[in-house]
Coordinates of C-alpha atoms in Angstrom, one line a residue:
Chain A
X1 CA 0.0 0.0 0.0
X2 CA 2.8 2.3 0.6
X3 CA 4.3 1.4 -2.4
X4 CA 1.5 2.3 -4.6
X5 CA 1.5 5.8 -2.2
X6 CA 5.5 6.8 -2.8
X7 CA 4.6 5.9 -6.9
X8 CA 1.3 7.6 -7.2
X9 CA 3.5 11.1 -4.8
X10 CA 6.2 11.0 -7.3
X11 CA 3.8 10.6 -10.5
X12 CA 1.6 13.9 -8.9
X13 CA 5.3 16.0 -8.5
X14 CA 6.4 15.1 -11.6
X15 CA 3.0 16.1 -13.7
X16 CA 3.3 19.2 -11.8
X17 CA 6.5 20.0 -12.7
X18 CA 6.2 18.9 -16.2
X19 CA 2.3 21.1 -16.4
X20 CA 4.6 24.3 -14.8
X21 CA 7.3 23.3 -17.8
X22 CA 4.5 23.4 -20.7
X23 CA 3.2 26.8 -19.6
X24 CA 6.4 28.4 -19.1
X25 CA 7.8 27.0 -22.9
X26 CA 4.3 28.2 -24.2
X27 CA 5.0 32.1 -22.6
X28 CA 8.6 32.1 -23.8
X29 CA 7.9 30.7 -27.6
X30 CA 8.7 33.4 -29.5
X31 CA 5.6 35.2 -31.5
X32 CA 5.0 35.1 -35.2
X33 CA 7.1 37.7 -36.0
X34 CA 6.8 38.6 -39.8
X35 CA 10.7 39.3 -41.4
X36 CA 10.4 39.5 -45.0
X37 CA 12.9 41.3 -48.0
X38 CA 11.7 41.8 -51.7
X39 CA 14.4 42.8 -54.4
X40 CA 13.4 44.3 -57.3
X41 CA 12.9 44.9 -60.0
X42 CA 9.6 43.5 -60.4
X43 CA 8.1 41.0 -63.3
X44 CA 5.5 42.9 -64.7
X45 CA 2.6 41.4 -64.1
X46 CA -1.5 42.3 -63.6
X47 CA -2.3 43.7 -60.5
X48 CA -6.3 43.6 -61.4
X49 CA -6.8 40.4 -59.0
X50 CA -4.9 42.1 -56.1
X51 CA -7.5 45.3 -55.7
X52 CA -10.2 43.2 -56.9
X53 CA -10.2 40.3 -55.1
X54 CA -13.5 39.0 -56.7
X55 CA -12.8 39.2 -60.4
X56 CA -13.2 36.0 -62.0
X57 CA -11.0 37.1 -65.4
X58 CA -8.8 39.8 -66.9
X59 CA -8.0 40.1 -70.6
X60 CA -5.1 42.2 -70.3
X61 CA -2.4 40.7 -72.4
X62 CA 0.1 40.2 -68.7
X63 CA 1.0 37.3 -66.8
X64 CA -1.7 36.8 -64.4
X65 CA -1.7 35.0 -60.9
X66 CA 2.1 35.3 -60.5
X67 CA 3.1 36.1 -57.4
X68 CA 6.2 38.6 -57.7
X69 CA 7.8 41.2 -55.2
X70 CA 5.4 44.1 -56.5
X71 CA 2.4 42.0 -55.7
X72 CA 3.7 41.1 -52.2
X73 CA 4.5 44.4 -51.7
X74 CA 0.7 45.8 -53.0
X75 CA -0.6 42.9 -50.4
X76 CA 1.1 44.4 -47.2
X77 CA 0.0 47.8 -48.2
X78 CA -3.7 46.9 -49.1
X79 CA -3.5 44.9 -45.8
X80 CA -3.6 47.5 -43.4
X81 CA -6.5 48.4 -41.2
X82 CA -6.0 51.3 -39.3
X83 CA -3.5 53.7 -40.0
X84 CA -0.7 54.0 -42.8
X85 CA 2.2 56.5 -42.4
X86 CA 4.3 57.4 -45.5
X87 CA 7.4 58.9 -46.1
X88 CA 8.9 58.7 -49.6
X89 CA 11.2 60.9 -51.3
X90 CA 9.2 60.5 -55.0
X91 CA 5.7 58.9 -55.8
X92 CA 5.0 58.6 -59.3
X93 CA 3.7 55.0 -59.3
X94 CA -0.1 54.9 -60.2
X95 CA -0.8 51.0 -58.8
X96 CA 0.8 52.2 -55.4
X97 CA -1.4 55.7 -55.8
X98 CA -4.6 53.0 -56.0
X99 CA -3.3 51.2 -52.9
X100 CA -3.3 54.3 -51.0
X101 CA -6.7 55.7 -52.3
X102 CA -8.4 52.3 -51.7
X103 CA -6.9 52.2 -48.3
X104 CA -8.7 56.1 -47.7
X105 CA -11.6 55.1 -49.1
X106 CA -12.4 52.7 -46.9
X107 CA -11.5 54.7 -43.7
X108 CA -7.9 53.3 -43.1
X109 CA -6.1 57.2 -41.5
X110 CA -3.3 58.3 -44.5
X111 CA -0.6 60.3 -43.7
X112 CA 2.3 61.0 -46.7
X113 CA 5.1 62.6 -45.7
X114 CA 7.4 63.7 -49.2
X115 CA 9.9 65.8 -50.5
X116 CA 8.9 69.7 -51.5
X117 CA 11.0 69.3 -54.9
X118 CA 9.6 65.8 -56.0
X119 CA 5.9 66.0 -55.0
X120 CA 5.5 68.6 -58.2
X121 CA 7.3 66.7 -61.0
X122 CA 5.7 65.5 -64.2
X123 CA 4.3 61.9 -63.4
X124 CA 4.0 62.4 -59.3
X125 CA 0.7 61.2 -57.7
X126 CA 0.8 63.8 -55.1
X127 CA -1.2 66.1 -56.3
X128 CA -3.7 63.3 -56.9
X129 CA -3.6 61.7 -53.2
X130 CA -4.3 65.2 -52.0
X131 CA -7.2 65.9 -54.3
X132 CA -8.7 62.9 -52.6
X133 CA -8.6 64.2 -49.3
X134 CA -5.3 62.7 -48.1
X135 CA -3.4 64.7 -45.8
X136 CA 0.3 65.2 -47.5
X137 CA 2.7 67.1 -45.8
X138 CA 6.3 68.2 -47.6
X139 CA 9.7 68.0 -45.9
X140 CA 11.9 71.7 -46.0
X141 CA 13.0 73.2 -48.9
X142 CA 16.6 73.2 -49.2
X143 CA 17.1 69.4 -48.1
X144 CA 15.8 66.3 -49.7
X145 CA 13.2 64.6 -47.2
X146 CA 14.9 61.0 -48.9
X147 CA 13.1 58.5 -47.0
X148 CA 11.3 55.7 -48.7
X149 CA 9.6 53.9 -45.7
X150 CA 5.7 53.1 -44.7
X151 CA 4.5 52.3 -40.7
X152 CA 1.1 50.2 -41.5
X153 CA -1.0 50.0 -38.2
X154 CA 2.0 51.0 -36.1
X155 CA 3.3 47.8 -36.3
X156 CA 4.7 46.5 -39.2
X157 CA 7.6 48.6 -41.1
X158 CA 8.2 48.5 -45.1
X159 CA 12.0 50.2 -45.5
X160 CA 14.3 49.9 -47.9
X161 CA 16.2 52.0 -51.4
X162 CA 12.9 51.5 -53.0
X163 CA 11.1 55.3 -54.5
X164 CA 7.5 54.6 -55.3
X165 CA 8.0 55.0 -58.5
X166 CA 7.5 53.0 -62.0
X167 CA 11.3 52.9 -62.9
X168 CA 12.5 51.6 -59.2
X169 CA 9.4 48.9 -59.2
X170 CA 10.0 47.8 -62.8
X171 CA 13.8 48.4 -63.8
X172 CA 16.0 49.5 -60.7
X173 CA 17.9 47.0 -58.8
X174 CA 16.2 47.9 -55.4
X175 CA 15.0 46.1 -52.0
X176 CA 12.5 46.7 -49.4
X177 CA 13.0 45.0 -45.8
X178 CA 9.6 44.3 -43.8
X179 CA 9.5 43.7 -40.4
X180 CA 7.4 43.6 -37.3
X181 CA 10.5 43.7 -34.5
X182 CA 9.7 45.8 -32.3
X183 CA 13.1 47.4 -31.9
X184 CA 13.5 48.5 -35.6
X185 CA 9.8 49.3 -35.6
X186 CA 9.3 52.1 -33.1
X187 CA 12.0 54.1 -33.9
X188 CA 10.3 54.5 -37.6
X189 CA 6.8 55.6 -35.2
X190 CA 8.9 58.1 -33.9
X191 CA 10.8 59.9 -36.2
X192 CA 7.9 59.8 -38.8
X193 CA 5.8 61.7 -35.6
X194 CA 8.5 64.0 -35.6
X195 CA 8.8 65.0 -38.6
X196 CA 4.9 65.0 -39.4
X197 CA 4.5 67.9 -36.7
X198 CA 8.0 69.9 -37.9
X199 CA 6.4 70.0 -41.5
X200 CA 3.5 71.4 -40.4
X201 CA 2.0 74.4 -42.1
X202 CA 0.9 76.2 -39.7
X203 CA 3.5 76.2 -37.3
X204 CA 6.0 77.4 -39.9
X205 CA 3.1 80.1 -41.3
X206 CA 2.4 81.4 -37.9
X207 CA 6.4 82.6 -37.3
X208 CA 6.1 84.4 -40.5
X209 CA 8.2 81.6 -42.8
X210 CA 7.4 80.0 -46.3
X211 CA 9.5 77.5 -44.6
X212 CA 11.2 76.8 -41.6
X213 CA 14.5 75.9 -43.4
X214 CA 15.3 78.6 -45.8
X215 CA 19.0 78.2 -45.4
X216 CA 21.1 75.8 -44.5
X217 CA 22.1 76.8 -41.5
X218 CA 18.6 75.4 -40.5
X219 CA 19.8 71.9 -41.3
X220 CA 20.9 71.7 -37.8
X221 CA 17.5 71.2 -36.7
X222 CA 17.3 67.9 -38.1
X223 CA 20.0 66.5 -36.6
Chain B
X1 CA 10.1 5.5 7.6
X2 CA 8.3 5.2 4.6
X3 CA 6.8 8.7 4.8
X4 CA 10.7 9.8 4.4
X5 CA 10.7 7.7 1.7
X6 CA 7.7 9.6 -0.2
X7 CA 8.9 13.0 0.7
X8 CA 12.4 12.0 -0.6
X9 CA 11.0 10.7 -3.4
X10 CA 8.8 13.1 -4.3
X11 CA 11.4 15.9 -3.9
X12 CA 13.8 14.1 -6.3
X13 CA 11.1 14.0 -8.7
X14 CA 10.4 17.9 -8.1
X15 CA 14.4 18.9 -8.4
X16 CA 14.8 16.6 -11.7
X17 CA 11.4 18.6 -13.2
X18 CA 13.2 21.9 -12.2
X19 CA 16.0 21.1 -13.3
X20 CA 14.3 20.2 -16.5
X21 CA 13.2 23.6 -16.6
X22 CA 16.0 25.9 -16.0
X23 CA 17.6 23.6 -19.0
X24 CA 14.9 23.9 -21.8
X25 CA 14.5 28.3 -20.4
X26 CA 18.3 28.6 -20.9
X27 CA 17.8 26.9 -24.5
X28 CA 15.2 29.1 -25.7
X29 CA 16.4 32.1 -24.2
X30 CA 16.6 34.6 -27.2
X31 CA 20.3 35.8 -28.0
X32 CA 20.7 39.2 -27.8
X33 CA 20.3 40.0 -31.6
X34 CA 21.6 43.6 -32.5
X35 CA 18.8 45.9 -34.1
X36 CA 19.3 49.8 -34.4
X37 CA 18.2 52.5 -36.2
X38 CA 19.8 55.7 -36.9
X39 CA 18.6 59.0 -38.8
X40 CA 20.1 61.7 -40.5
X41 CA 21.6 64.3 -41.5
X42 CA 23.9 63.7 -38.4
X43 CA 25.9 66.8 -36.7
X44 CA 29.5 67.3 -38.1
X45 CA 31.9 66.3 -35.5
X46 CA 35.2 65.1 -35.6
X47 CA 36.1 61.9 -35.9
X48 CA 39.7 61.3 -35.9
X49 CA 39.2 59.3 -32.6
X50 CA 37.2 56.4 -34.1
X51 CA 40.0 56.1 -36.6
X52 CA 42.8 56.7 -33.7
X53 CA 41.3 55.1 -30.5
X54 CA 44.6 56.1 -28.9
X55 CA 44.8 60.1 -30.1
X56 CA 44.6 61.8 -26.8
X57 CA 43.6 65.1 -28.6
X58 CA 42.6 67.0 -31.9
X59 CA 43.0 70.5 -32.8
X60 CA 40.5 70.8 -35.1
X61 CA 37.5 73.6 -34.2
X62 CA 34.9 70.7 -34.9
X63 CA 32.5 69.3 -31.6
X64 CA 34.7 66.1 -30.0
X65 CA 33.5 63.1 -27.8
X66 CA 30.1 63.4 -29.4
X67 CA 28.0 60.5 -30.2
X68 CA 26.0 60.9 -33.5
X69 CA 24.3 59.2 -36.0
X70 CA 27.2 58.9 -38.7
X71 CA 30.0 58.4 -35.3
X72 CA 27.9 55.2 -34.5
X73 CA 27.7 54.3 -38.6
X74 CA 31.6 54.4 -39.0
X75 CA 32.0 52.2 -35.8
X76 CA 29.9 49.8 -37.0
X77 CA 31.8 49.4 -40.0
X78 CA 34.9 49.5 -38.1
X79 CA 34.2 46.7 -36.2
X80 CA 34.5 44.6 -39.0
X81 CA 36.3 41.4 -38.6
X82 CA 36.4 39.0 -41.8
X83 CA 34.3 40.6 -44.5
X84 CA 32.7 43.5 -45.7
X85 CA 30.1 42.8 -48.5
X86 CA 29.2 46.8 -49.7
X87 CA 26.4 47.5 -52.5
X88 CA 26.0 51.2 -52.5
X89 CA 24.2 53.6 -55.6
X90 CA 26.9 56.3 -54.7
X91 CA 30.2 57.0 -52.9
X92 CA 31.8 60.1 -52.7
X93 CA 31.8 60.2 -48.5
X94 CA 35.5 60.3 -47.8
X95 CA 35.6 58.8 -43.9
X96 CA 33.8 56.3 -45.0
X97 CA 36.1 55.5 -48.0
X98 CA 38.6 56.3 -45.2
X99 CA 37.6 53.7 -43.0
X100 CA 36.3 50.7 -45.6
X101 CA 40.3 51.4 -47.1
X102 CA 41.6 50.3 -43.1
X103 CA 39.7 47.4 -43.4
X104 CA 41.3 46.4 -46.6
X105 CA 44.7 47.5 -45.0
X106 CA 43.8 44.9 -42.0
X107 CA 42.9 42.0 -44.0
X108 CA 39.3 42.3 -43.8
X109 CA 38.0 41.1 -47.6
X110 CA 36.1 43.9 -49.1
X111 CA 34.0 43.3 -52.1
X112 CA 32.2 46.6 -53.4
X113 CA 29.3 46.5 -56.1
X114 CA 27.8 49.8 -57.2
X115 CA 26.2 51.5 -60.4
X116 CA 28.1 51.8 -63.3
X117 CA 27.2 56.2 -64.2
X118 CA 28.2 57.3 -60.8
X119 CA 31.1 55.7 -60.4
X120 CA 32.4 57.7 -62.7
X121 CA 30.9 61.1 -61.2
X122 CA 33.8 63.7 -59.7
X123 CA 34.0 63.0 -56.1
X124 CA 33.4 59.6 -56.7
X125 CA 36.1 57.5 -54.5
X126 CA 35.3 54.2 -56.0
X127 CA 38.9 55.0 -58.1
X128 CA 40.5 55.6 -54.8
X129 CA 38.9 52.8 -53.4
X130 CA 40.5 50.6 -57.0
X131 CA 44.3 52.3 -56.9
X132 CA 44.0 50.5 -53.3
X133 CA 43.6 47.1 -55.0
X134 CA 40.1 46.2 -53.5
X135 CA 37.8 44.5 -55.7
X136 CA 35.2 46.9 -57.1
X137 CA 32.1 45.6 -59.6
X138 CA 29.4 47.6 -61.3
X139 CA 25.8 47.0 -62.0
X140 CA 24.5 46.5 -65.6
X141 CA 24.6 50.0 -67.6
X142 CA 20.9 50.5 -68.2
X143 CA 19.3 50.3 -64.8
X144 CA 20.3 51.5 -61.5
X145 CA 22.0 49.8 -59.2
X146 CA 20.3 51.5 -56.3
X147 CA 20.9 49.7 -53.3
X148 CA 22.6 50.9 -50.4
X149 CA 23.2 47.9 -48.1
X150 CA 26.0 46.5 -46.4
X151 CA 26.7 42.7 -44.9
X152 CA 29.2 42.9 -42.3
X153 CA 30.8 39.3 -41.2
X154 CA 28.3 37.5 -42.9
X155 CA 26.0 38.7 -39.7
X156 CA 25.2 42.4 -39.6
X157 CA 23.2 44.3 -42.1
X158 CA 23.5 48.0 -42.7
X159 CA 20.9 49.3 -44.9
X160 CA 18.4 52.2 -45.9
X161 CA 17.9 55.3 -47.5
X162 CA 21.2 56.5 -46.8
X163 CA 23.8 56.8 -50.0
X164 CA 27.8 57.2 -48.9
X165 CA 27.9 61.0 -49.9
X166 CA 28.5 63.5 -47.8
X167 CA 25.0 65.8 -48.4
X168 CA 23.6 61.8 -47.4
X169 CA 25.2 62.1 -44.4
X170 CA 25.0 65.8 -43.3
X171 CA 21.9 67.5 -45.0
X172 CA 19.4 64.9 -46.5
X173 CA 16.8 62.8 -44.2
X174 CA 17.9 59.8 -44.1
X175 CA 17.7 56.6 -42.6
X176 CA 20.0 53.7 -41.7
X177 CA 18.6 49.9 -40.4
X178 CA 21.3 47.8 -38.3
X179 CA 20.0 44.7 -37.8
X180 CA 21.1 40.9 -37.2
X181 CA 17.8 39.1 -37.5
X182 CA 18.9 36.3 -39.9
X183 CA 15.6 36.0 -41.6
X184 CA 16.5 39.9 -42.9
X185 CA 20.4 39.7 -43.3
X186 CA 20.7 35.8 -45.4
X187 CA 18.1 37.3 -48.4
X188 CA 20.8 40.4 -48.9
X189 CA 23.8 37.6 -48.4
X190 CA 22.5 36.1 -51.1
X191 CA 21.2 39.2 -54.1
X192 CA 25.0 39.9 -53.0
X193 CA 26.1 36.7 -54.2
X194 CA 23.8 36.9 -57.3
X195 CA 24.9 40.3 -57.7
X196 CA 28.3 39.8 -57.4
X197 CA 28.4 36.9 -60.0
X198 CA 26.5 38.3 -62.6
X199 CA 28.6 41.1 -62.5
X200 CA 31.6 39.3 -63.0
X201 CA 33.7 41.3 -66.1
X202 CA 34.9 37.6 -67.1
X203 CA 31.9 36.6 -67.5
X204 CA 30.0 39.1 -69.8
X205 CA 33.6 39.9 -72.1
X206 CA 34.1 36.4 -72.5
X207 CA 30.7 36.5 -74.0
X208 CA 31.7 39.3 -76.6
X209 CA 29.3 42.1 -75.1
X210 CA 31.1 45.1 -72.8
X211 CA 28.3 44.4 -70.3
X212 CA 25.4 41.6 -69.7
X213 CA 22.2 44.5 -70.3
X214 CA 23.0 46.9 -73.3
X215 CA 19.3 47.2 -73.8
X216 CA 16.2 47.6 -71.7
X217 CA 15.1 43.8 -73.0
X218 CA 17.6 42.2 -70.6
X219 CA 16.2 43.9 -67.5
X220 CA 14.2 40.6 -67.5
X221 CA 17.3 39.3 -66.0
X222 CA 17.1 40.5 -62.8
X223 CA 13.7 40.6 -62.0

């Protein structure tokens, strides 16, 4: 009887133990932690299937259902849900534009941060992203705001030597780096917030400026 | 007796479990992987004592024992041990020439890929960097080679927005993601090994042509 007693103790402290072991691998396991890199340039392929998810056919003359890094890239940005915060030096590319207005139109909060210069050349979507109603704010005048990086729903972080344009999508040797780490992710938050508020037009208008860095001697503020 | 024998049973049972434990936490303990991110344009300060650790001063009128974004780039760099793996669009910043030529003169194994047009620009210091006798490719003629990453060790990747010119560095915004996640670095290990071999001058004069993409038709190629 005290056999079975001393067996059936030890089997109860060991299923403890081994019930405290599974719960504290479970808490440790690392999260699903998306790291992803595209190079480009990009096979050109149709995007029709990406915005419109439901369409049975397409009789353009491209490849269709190819997965390639443009689409992957069209997939994170159509993916967010909340929020999307731009900052790109030049953004001429129409698909991306359709991204981005999709995303507004159905409520998701844009913000595009870009450079003065760029935003009124031949071919730049600007000027059509702000027609919509998107908020688009431009970096100072006499340095180039050269950024090329997206926060989507302050969480996941597109970055890389890739300009939203045609050329760097299509011909360019580029890459874009995705990532959800934390540590590489928040810095992005932060910078982008402070840079959203310096290029704001009415705190420059209000102290009498076209812009708060009309010389370089201003550069100093963006250190 | 035998109620010695259950409690001394029991609490082998118990120290075996947490011991168990400790074991499989230590395993899955994550190493501490490097991510950083600086931004620019980074305050000009000297930095003769990252290139001279022992210098006890510097008469120059520039700011000294300042930490900056472009002080914390060039140590980066300088802590290179084996090999430096660079793929850059432009480079005309000379401490960073500076410092990837006292690598070379250390033994570290530089390999430098970068576009073709502005190699050639004045300021350029890819010559410098060739007179020195490290091994410098170029992309293909018609597209940009627009990258500007680096692999450091095989382990540590440098990359962003940020070109190795000195406006880059001291007036643009910029961005530069350090990281040692290896589901980011291995993808730019290997477009630097693709890169690197389709670049090889032996292989596209051996084929008769001066480079692999005279025309936009062979873009295909590296999409």
């Amino acid at each position: 009887m005290w056999t079975v007693k001393v067996v059936g103790l030890g089997l109860v402290a060991l299923s403890l133990s081994l019930e405290v072991l599974v719960w504290v691998v479970r808490r440790r396991r690392p999260k699903n932690i998306l790291n992803e890199v595209l190079f480009f340039p990009s096979e050109i392929t149709c995007t029709e299937a990406i915005f419109t998810p439901s369409l049975h056919s397409c009789l353009c003359t491209l490849p269709h259902g190819v997965e390639t890094s443009f689409s992957r890239l069209l997939c994170h940005i159509l993916s967010t849900s909340s929020s999307l915060d731009l900052c790109v030096f030049a953004f001429s590319n129409m698909d991306l534009c359709r991204a981005v207005l999709a995303l507004h139109n159905r409520g998701v909060v844009v913000r595009i941060l870009t450079d003065k210069d760029y935003a009124a050349i031949t071919g730049s979507q600007i000027g059509v992203l702000r027609k919509a109603g998107i908020c688009v704010r431009c970096g100072v005048k006499t340095v180039y705001m050269h950024h090329k990086f997206v926060v989507i729903d302050g969480r996941l972080l597109i970055n890389g030597s890739l300009n939203w344009t045609v050329t760097a999508v299509q011909s360019n040797m580029e890459n874009v780096l995705i990532t959800e780490v934390p540590k590489l992710v928040q810095p992005f938050i932060k910078e982008f917030h402070r840079l959203w508020e310096q290029s704001d037009p009415s705190a420059y208008l209000r102290s009498g400026d076209q812009n708060p860095a009309q010389n370089r001697n201003d550069v100093a503020l963006f250190s």
